Amino acid sequence: MSDPKIWAAFVSGGFALAGTIYVAILNHFSRKEHQRFKAATDEKLATFRANVGKDIARFEAQTAKELAKLNADFQNERDERLAKQQSEKVLSKFRAPLLQAAYDLQSRIFNILKLEFLPTFYSNGSDLEQEYAVENTVFLLAQFLGWTELIRQEIQFLDLRSDEETRKLRSLQDSIFTRLRTDKFGQGFRLFAGEQRAVGELMIDRTGELPRCIGFATFLTDRNPNLDRWLDLLREDVKKMAADVKPYEKRLISIQHSLIDLLEFLDRNYVYFPMKSRLKI
């Protein structure tokens, strides 16, 4: 060991061994640190991915919900437009005859109350005039109910909740029906709701290309016993009006006012009938 070369080799080997051990220890701790870092990183990455997945799922669910609502709104809007178009077709097809029927009925009521139509043509008229005074008065009411029922049947399956025009028409029709059926005016010249519908149904003629209400000639010549079961009572009321209209006055005035409101709705610009012929009693 006294040989310097041997000692130097020994020392050099010792340092090399110590270095190897140090490097081995350092590598050992480095691997553990790396593993700890990797594990922590993997955990954070997994958490991040899970959170991102939840966010994506929430986003997709919200997007699907909003898309479904948009589709539903679009479908509802489309259905409403289609229903409104269909109702407009019905109203345009039957507006004129309903308008005419409403005008004729209110005009007859005006003549009965203000121009002594029944005393003139029933009480003091010829046999033909008497028949006309009674039958035509009853026909005018039945005709109005016929056109009203026809329109109701044509649009009953349409969803018209957003159609302001049709809702207004129904409201005006209901107003007339209510005044015709109510007991607050007594029992004279009254038809219950079901009777009004029944008369309207029996007045409809569907034999042609388009449904329509039967005319006065058919009403007279083809006497329908099913119609007469309700109209005969009205005929008797008309005859009684010729002697004394006072018991019937409130109901007739109320119906006439509602008919004028309907005319205002159907003919706002007085295209068919002038304002002076549409005055409320």
mmCIF file of C-alpha atoms in Angstrom, residues 101 104-109 111-112 117-118 121-122 128-144 189 203 214-217 219-220 223 231 234-235 238:
data_model
loop_
_atom_site.group_PDB
_atom_site.id
_atom_site.type_symbol
_atom_site.label_atom_id
_atom_site.label_comp_id
_atom_site.label_asym_id
_atom_site.label_seq_id
_atom_site.Cartn_x
_atom_site.Cartn_y
_atom_site.Cartn_z
ATOM 1 C CA ALA A 101 -128.162 36.452 -42.969
ATOM 2 C CA ASP A 104 -131.621 40.317 -42.878
ATOM 3 C CA LEU A 105 -132.434 39.106 -39.367
ATOM 4 C CA GLN A 106 -131.549 42.379 -37.644
ATOM 5 C CA SER A 107 -133.468 44.277 -40.316
ATOM 6 C CA ARG A 108 -136.585 42.191 -39.670
ATOM 7 C CA ILE A 109 -136.287 42.779 -35.926
ATOM 8 C CA ASN A 111 -139.058 46.444 -38.798
ATOM 9 C CA ILE A 112 -141.032 44.519 -36.169
ATOM 10 C CA PHE A 117 -144.193 45.032 -39.737
ATOM 11 C CA LEU A 118 -146.378 42.389 -38.068
ATOM 12 C CA PHE A 121 -148.708 42.300 -42.808
ATOM 13 C CA TYR A 122 -150.039 39.750 -40.337
ATOM 14 C CA LEU A 128 -150.318 35.354 -48.464
ATOM 15 C CA GLU A 129 -149.006 38.340 -46.527
ATOM 16 C CA GLN A 130 -149.820 36.667 -43.239
ATOM 17 C CA GLU A 131 -148.036 33.507 -44.291
ATOM 18 C CA TYR A 132 -145.037 35.490 -45.470
ATOM 19 C CA ALA A 133 -144.870 37.595 -42.289
ATOM 20 C CA VAL A 134 -144.708 34.506 -40.077
ATOM 21 C CA GLU A 135 -142.768 32.064 -42.244
ATOM 22 C CA ASN A 136 -140.156 34.502 -43.477
ATOM 23 C CA THR A 137 -139.505 35.857 -39.982
ATOM 24 C CA VAL A 138 -138.941 32.346 -38.651
ATOM 25 C CA PHE A 139 -136.884 31.484 -41.739
ATOM 26 C CA LEU A 140 -134.550 34.446 -41.238
ATOM 27 C CA LEU A 141 -133.671 33.223 -37.750
ATOM 28 C CA ALA A 142 -133.236 29.624 -38.935
ATOM 29 C CA GLN A 143 -131.126 30.792 -41.876
ATOM 30 C CA PHE A 144 -128.764 32.695 -39.585
ATOM 31 C CA PHE A 189 -139.016 33.580 -28.854
ATOM 32 C CA MET A 203 -130.892 24.103 -42.402
ATOM 33 C CA ILE A 214 -131.419 26.057 -47.801
ATOM 34 C CA GLY A 215 -133.346 28.909 -49.376
ATOM 35 C CA PHE A 216 -136.764 30.280 -48.488
ATOM 36 C CA ALA A 217 -138.543 28.389 -51.271
ATOM 37 C CA PHE A 219 -137.980 25.997 -46.514
ATOM 38 C CA LEU A 220 -141.630 26.520 -47.486
ATOM 39 C CA ARG A 223 -141.499 21.294 -44.743
ATOM 40 C CA LEU A 231 -139.911 26.343 -35.172
ATOM 41 C CA LEU A 234 -141.468 30.430 -32.739
ATOM 42 C CA ARG A 235 -144.252 30.750 -35.305
ATOM 43 C CA VAL A 238 -144.440 35.741 -34.066
#
